[in-house]
mmCIF file of C-alpha atoms in Angstrom:
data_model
loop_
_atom_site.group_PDB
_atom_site.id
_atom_site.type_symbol
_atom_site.label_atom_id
_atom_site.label_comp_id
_atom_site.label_asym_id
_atom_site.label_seq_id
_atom_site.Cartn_x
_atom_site.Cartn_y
_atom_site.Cartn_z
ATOM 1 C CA UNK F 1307 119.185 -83.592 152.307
ATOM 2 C CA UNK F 1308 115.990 -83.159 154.278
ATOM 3 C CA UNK F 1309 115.651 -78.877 153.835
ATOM 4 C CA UNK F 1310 117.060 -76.088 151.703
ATOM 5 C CA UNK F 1311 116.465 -72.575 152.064
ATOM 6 C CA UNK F 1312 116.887 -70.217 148.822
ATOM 7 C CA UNK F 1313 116.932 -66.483 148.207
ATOM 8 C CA UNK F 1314 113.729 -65.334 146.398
ATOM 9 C CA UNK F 1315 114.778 -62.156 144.067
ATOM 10 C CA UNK F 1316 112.690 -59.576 142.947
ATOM 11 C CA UNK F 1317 112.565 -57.991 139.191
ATOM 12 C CA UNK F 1318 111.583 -55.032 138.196
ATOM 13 C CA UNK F 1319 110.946 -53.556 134.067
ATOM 14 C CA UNK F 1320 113.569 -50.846 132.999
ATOM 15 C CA UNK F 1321 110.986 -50.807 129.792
ATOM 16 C CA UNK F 1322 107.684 -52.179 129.070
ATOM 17 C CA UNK F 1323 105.438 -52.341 126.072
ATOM 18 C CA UNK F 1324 101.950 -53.973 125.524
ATOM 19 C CA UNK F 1325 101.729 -54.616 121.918
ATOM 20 C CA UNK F 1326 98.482 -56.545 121.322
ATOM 21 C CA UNK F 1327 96.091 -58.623 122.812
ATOM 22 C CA UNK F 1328 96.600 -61.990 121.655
ATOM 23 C CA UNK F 1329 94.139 -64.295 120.449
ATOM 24 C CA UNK F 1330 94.806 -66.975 123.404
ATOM 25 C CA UNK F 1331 93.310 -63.609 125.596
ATOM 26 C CA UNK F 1332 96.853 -62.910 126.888
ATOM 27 C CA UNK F 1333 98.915 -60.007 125.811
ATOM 28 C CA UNK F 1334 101.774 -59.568 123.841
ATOM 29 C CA UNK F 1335 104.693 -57.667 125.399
ATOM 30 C CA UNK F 1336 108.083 -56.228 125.005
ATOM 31 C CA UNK F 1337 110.380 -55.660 127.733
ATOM 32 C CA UNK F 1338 113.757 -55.706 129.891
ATOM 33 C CA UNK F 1339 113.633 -57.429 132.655
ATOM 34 C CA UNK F 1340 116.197 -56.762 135.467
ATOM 35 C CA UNK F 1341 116.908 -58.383 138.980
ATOM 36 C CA UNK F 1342 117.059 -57.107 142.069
ATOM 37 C CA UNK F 1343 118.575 -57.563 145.197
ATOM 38 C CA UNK F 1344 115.425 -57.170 147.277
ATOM 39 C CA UNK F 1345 114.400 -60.746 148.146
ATOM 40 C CA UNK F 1346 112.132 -63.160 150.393
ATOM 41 C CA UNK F 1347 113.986 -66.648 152.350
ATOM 42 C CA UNK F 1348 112.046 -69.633 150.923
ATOM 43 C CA UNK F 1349 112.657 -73.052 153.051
ATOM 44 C CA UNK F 1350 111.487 -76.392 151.614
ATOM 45 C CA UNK F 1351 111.759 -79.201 153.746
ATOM 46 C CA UNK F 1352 110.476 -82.805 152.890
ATOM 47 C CA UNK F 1353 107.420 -84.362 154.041
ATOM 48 C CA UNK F 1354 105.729 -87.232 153.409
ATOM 49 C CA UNK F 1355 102.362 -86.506 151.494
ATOM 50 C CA UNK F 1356 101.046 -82.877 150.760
ATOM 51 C CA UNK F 1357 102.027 -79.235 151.120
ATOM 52 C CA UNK F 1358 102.305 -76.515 154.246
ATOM 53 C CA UNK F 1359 102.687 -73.520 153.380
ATOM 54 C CA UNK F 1360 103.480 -70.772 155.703
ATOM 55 C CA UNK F 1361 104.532 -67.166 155.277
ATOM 56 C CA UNK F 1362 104.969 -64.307 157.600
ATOM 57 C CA UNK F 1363 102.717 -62.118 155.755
ATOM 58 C CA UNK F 1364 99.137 -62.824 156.247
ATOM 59 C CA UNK F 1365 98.070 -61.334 152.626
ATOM 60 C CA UNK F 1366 99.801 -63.945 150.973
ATOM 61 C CA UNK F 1367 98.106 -66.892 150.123
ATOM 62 C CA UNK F 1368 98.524 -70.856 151.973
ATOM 63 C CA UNK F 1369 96.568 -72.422 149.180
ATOM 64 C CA UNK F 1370 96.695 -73.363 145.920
ATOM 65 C CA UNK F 1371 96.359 -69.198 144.799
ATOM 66 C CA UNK F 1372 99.798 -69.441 145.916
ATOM 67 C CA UNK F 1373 102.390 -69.914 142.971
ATOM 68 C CA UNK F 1374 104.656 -72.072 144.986
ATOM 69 C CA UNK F 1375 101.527 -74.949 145.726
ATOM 70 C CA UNK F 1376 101.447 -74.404 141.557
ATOM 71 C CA UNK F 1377 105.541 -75.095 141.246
ATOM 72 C CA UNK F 1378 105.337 -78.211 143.260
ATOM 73 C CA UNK F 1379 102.136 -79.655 141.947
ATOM 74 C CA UNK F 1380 103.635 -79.143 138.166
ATOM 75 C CA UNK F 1381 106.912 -80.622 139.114
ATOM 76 C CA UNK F 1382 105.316 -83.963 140.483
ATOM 77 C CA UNK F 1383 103.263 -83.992 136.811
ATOM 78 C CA UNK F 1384 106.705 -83.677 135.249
ATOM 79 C CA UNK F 1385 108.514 -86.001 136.965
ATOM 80 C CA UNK F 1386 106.424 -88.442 139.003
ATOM 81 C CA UNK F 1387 107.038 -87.954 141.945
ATOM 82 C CA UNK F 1388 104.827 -88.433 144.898
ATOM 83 C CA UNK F 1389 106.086 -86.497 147.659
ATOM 84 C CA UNK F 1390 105.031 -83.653 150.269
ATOM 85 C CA UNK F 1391 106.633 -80.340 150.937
ATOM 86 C CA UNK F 1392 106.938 -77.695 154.190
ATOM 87 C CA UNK F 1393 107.366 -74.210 152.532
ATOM 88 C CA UNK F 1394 108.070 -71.028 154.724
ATOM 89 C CA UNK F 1395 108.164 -68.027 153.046
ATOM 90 C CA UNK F 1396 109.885 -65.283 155.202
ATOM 91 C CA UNK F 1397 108.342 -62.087 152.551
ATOM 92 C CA UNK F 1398 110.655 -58.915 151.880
ATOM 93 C CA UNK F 1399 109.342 -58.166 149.067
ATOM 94 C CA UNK F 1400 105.936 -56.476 148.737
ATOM 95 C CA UNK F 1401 102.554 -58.023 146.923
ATOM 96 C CA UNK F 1402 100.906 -57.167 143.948
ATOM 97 C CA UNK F 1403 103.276 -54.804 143.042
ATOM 98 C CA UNK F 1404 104.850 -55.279 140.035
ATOM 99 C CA UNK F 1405 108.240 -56.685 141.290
ATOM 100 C CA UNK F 1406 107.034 -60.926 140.501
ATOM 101 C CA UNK F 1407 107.139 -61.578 144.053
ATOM 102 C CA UNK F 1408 105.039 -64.780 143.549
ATOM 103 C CA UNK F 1409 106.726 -66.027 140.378
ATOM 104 C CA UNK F 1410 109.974 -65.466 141.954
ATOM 105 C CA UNK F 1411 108.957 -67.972 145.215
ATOM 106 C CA UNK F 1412 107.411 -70.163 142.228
ATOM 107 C CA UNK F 1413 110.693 -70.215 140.418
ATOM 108 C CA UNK F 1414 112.881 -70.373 143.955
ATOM 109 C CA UNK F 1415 110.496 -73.699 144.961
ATOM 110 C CA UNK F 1416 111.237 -75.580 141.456
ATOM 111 C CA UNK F 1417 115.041 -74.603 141.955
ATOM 112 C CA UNK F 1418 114.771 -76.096 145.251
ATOM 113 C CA UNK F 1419 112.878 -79.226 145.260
ATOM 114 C CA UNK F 1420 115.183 -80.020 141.897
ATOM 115 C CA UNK F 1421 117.720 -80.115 144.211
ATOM 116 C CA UNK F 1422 115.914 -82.117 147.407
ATOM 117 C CA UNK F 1423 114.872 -84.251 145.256
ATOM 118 C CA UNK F 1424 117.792 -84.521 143.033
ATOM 119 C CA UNK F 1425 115.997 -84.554 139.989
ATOM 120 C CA UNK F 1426 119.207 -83.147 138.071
ATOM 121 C CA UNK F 1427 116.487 -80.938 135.671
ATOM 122 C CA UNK F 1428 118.414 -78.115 133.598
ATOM 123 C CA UNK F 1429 117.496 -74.598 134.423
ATOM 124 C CA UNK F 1430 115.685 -75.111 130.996
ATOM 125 C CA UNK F 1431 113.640 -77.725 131.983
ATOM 126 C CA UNK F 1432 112.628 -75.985 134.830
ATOM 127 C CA UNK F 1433 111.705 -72.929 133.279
ATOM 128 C CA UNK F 1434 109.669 -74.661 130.930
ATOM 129 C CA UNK F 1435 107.499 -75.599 133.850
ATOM 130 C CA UNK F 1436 107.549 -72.561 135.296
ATOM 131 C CA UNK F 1437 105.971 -71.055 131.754
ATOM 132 C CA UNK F 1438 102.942 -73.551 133.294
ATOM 133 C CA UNK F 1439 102.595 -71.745 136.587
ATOM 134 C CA UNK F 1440 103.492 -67.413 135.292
ATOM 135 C CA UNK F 1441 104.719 -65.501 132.495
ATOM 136 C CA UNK F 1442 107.544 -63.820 134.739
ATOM 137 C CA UNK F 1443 108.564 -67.151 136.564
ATOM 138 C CA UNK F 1444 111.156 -68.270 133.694
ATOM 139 C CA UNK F 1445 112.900 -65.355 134.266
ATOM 140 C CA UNK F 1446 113.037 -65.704 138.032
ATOM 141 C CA UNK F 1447 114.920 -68.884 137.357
ATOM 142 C CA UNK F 1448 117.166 -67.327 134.595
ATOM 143 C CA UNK F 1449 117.830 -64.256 136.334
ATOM 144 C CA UNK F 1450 120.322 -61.392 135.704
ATOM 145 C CA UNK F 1451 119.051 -58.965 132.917
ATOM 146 C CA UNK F 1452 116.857 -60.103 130.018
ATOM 147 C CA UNK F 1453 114.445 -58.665 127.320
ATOM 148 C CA UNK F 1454 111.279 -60.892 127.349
ATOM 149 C CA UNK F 1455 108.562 -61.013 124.696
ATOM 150 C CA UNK F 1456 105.557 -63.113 123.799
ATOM 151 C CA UNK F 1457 104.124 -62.749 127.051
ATOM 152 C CA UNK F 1458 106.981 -62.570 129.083
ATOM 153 C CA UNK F 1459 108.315 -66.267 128.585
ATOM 154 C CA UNK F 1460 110.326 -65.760 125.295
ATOM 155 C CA UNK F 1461 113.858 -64.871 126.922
ATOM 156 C CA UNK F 1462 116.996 -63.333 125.491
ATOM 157 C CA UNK F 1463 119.790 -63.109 127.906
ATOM 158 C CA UNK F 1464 121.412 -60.070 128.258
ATOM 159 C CA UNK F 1465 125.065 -58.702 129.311
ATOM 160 C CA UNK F 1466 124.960 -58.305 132.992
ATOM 161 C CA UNK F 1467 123.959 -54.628 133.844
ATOM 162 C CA UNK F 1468 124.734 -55.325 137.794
ATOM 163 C CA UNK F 1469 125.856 -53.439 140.934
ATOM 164 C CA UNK F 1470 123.904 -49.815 140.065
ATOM 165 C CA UNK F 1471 121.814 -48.371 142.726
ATOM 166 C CA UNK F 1472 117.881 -48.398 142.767
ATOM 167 C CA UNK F 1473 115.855 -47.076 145.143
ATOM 168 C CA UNK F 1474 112.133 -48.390 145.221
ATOM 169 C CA UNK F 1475 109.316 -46.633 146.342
ATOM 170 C CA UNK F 1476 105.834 -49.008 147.247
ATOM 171 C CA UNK F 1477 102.760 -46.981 148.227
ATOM 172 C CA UNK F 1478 101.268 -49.997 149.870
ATOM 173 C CA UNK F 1479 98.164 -50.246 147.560
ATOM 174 C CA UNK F 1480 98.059 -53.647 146.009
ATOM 175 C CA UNK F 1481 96.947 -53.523 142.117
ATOM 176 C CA UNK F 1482 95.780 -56.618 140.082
ATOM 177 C CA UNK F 1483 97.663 -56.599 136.996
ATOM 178 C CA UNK F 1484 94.390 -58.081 135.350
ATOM 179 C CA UNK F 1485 92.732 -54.738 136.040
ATOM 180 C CA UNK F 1486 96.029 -52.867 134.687
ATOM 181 C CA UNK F 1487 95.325 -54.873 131.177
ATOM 182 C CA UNK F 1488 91.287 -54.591 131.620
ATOM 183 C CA UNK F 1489 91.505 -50.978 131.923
ATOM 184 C CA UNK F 1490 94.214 -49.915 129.321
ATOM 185 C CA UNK F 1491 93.002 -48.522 125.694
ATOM 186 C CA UNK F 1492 95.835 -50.153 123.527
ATOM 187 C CA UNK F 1493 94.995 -48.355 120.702
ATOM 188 C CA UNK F 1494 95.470 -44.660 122.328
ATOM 189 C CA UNK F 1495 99.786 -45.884 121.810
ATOM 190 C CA UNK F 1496 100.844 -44.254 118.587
ATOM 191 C CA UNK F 1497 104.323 -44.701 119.544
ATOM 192 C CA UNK F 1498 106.072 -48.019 120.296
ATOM 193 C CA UNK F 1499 109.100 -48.261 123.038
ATOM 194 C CA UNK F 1500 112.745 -48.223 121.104
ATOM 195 C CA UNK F 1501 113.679 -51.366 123.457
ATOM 196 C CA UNK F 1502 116.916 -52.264 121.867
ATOM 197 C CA UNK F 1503 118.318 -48.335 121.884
ATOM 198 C CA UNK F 1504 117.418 -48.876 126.076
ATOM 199 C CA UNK F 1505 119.441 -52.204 126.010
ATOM 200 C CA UNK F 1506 122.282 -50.183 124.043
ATOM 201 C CA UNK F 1507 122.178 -47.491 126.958
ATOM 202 C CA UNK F 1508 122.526 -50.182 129.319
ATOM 203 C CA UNK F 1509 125.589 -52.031 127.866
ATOM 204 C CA UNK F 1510 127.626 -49.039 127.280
ATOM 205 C CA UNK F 1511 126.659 -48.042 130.834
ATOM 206 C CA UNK F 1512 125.106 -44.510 130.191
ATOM 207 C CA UNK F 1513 122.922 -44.363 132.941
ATOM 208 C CA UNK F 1514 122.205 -40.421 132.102
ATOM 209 C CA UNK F 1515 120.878 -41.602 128.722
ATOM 210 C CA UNK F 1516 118.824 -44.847 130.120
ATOM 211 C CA UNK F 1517 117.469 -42.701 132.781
ATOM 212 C CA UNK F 1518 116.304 -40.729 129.900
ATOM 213 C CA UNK F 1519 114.803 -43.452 127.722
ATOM 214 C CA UNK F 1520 113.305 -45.676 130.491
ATOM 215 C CA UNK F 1521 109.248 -46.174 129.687
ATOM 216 C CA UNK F 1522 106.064 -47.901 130.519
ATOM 217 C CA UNK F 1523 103.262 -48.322 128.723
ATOM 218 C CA UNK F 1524 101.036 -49.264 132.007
ATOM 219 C CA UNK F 1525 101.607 -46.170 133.882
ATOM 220 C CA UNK F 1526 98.834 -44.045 132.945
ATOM 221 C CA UNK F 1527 96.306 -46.383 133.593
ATOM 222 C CA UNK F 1528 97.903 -47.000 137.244
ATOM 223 C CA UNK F 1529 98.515 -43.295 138.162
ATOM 224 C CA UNK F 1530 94.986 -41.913 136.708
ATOM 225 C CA UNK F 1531 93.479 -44.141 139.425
ATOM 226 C CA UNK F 1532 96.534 -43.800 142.366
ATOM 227 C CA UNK F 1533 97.892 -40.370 141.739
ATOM 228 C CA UNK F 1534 100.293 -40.853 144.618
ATOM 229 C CA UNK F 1535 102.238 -43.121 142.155
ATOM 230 C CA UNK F 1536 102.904 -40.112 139.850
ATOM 231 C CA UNK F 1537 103.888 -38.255 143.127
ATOM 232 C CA UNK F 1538 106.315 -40.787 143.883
ATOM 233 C CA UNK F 1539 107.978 -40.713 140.174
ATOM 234 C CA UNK F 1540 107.589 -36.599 140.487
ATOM 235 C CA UNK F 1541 109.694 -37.066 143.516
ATOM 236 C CA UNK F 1542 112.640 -39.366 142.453
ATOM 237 C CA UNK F 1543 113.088 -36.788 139.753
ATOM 238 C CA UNK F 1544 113.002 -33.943 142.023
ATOM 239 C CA UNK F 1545 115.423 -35.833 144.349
ATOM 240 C CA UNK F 1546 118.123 -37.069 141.379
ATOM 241 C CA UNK F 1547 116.984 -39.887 140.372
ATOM 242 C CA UNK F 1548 118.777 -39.795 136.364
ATOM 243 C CA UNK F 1549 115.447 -41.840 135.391
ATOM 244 C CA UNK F 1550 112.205 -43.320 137.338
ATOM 245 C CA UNK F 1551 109.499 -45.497 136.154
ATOM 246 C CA UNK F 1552 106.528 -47.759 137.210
ATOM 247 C CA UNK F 1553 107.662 -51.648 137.737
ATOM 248 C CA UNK F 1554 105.130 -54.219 135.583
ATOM 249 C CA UNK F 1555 101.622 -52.913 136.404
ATOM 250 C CA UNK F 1556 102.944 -51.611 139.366
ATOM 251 C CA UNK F 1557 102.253 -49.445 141.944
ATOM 252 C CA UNK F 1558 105.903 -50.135 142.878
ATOM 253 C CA UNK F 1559 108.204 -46.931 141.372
ATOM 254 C CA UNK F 1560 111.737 -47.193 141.240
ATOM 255 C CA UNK F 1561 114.733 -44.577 140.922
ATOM 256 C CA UNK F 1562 117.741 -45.193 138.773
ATOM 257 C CA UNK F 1563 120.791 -43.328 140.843
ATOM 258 C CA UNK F 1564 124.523 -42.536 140.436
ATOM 259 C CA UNK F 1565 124.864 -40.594 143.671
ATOM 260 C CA UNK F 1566 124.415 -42.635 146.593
ATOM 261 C CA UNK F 1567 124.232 -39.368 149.193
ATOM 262 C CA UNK F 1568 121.010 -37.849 145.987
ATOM 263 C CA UNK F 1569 119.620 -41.832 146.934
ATOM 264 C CA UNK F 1570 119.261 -41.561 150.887
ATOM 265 C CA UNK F 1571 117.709 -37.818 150.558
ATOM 266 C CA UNK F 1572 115.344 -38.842 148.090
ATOM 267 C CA UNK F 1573 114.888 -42.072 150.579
ATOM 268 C CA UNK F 1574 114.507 -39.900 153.443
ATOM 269 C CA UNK F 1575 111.699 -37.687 151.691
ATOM 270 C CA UNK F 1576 109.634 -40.695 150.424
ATOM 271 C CA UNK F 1577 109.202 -42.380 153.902
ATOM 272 C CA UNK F 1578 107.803 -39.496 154.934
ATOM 273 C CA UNK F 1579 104.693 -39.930 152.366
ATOM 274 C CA UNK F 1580 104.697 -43.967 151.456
ATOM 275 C CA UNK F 1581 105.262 -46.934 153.939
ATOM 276 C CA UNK F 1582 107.444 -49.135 151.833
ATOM 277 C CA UNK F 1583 111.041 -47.970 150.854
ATOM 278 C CA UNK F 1584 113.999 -49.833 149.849
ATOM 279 C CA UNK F 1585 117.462 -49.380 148.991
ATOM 280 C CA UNK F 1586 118.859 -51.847 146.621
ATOM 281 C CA UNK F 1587 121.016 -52.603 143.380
ATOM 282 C CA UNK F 1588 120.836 -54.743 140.588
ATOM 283 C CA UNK F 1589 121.812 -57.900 140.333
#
């Protein structure tokens, strides 16, 4: 095998707390993670000494800022091997926005070259390089529906919660989740998210109920500064969305829906204000 090509899913946070700031100068979380059917094309192809990477969206970075140079220098440390890579990235999904573009193409690249190279690594192996390159890469190998906490890498699988309709909502602005954490006052939260009555919602499939319990701690800080995120949640609501929230640190917003005709309306409305709207499910 000389070239694979692998879907590259997004994720996005159907609850997120920040607990603490750890001493390490990282920050402890609590949340359910959830994939999505949105996703970028990643192609690996063998060379024979360093990496090319290409993508079709000129924001994204062809260096070593790029989480997929990270993936397959740290899976050369791990298992010797000296070869070079072609990646193409062919980018659906959008940047900085709170839906782990990046650490999803990190993730697809150490899937891929496992299997170029056949380096027969478990999916725990590899996510325990992938904790070496992001927090949110594990779970773009493990996929499905988890609730992550330590900073994102500690991973319980959950049952599936797949096939409901999401419509996403990206006001083009990207936001550094650095600034997101720089800029929140941890100790203004007096109340901590009930995570595991969420993940009881989810099971039993009350989407009314989850719709009603969905939180994150990180969208004040985003929508005191971009107030057209708030607009965007305002308008899911308005539309019949049973729950919206702010992805990660955002600015992407996403709509939780049971009535596919309420989903197109509301889709209709938002592309009239934002430039990035999607349709999707969960996967």
């Amino acid at each position: 095998m000389n070239e694979i090509a692998l879907e590259s899913y997004a994720k996005i946070n159907l609850a997120l707390d920040i607990l603490y700031k750890r001493d390490d100068g990282y920050h402890e979380i609590n949340t359910i993670m959830q994939q999505i059917d949105l996703k970028d094309r990643v192609v690996i192809r063998n060379k024979d000494s360093g990496i090319d990477i290409q993508c079709n969206n000129k924001d994204v970075p062809i260096d070593r800022n790029n989480l997929v140079y990270k993936a397959w220098e740290k899976i050369r440390e791990k298992t010797g091997i000296n070869r070079g890579v072609g990646i193409i990235i062919d980018k659906k999904i959008p940047i900085a926005a709170g839906l782990a573009g990046g650490s999803s193409n990190g993730g697809a690249v150490l899937k891929g070259l496992n299997l170029l190279w056949d380096l027969n690594l478990s999916d725990e192996e590899l996510m325990e390089i992938g904790k070496k390159i992001g927090a949110d890469v594990p779970f773009c190998i493990m996929g499905g529906t988890a609730w992550a906490r330590g900073i994102g890498e500690k991973l319980t699988k959950l049952k599936g919660f797949s096939g409901y309709n999401i419509l996403l909502a990206n006001v083009g602005i990207p936001v550094s989740t650095e600034w997101v954490y720089k800029n929140m006052d941890l100790k203004s939260i007096h109340e901590r998210i009930d995570i595991e009555r969420i993940i009881k919602y989810m099971e039993e499939g009350n989407l009314l109920k989850l719709g009603q319990s969905i939180e994150n701690v990180m969208e004040p800080v985003v929508m005191t500064k971009y107030p057209q995120v708030k607009m965007v949640k305002e308008d899911m609501i308005k539309f019949g969305a049973l729950g919206s929230l702010m992805s990660g640190s955002g600015p992407t917003v996403f709509g939780l829906f049971d009535d596919e005709e309420k989903l197109y309306r509301c889709k209709r409305e938002l592309e009239k204000k934002v430039p990035n709207v999607f349709v999707t499910k969960t996967l």
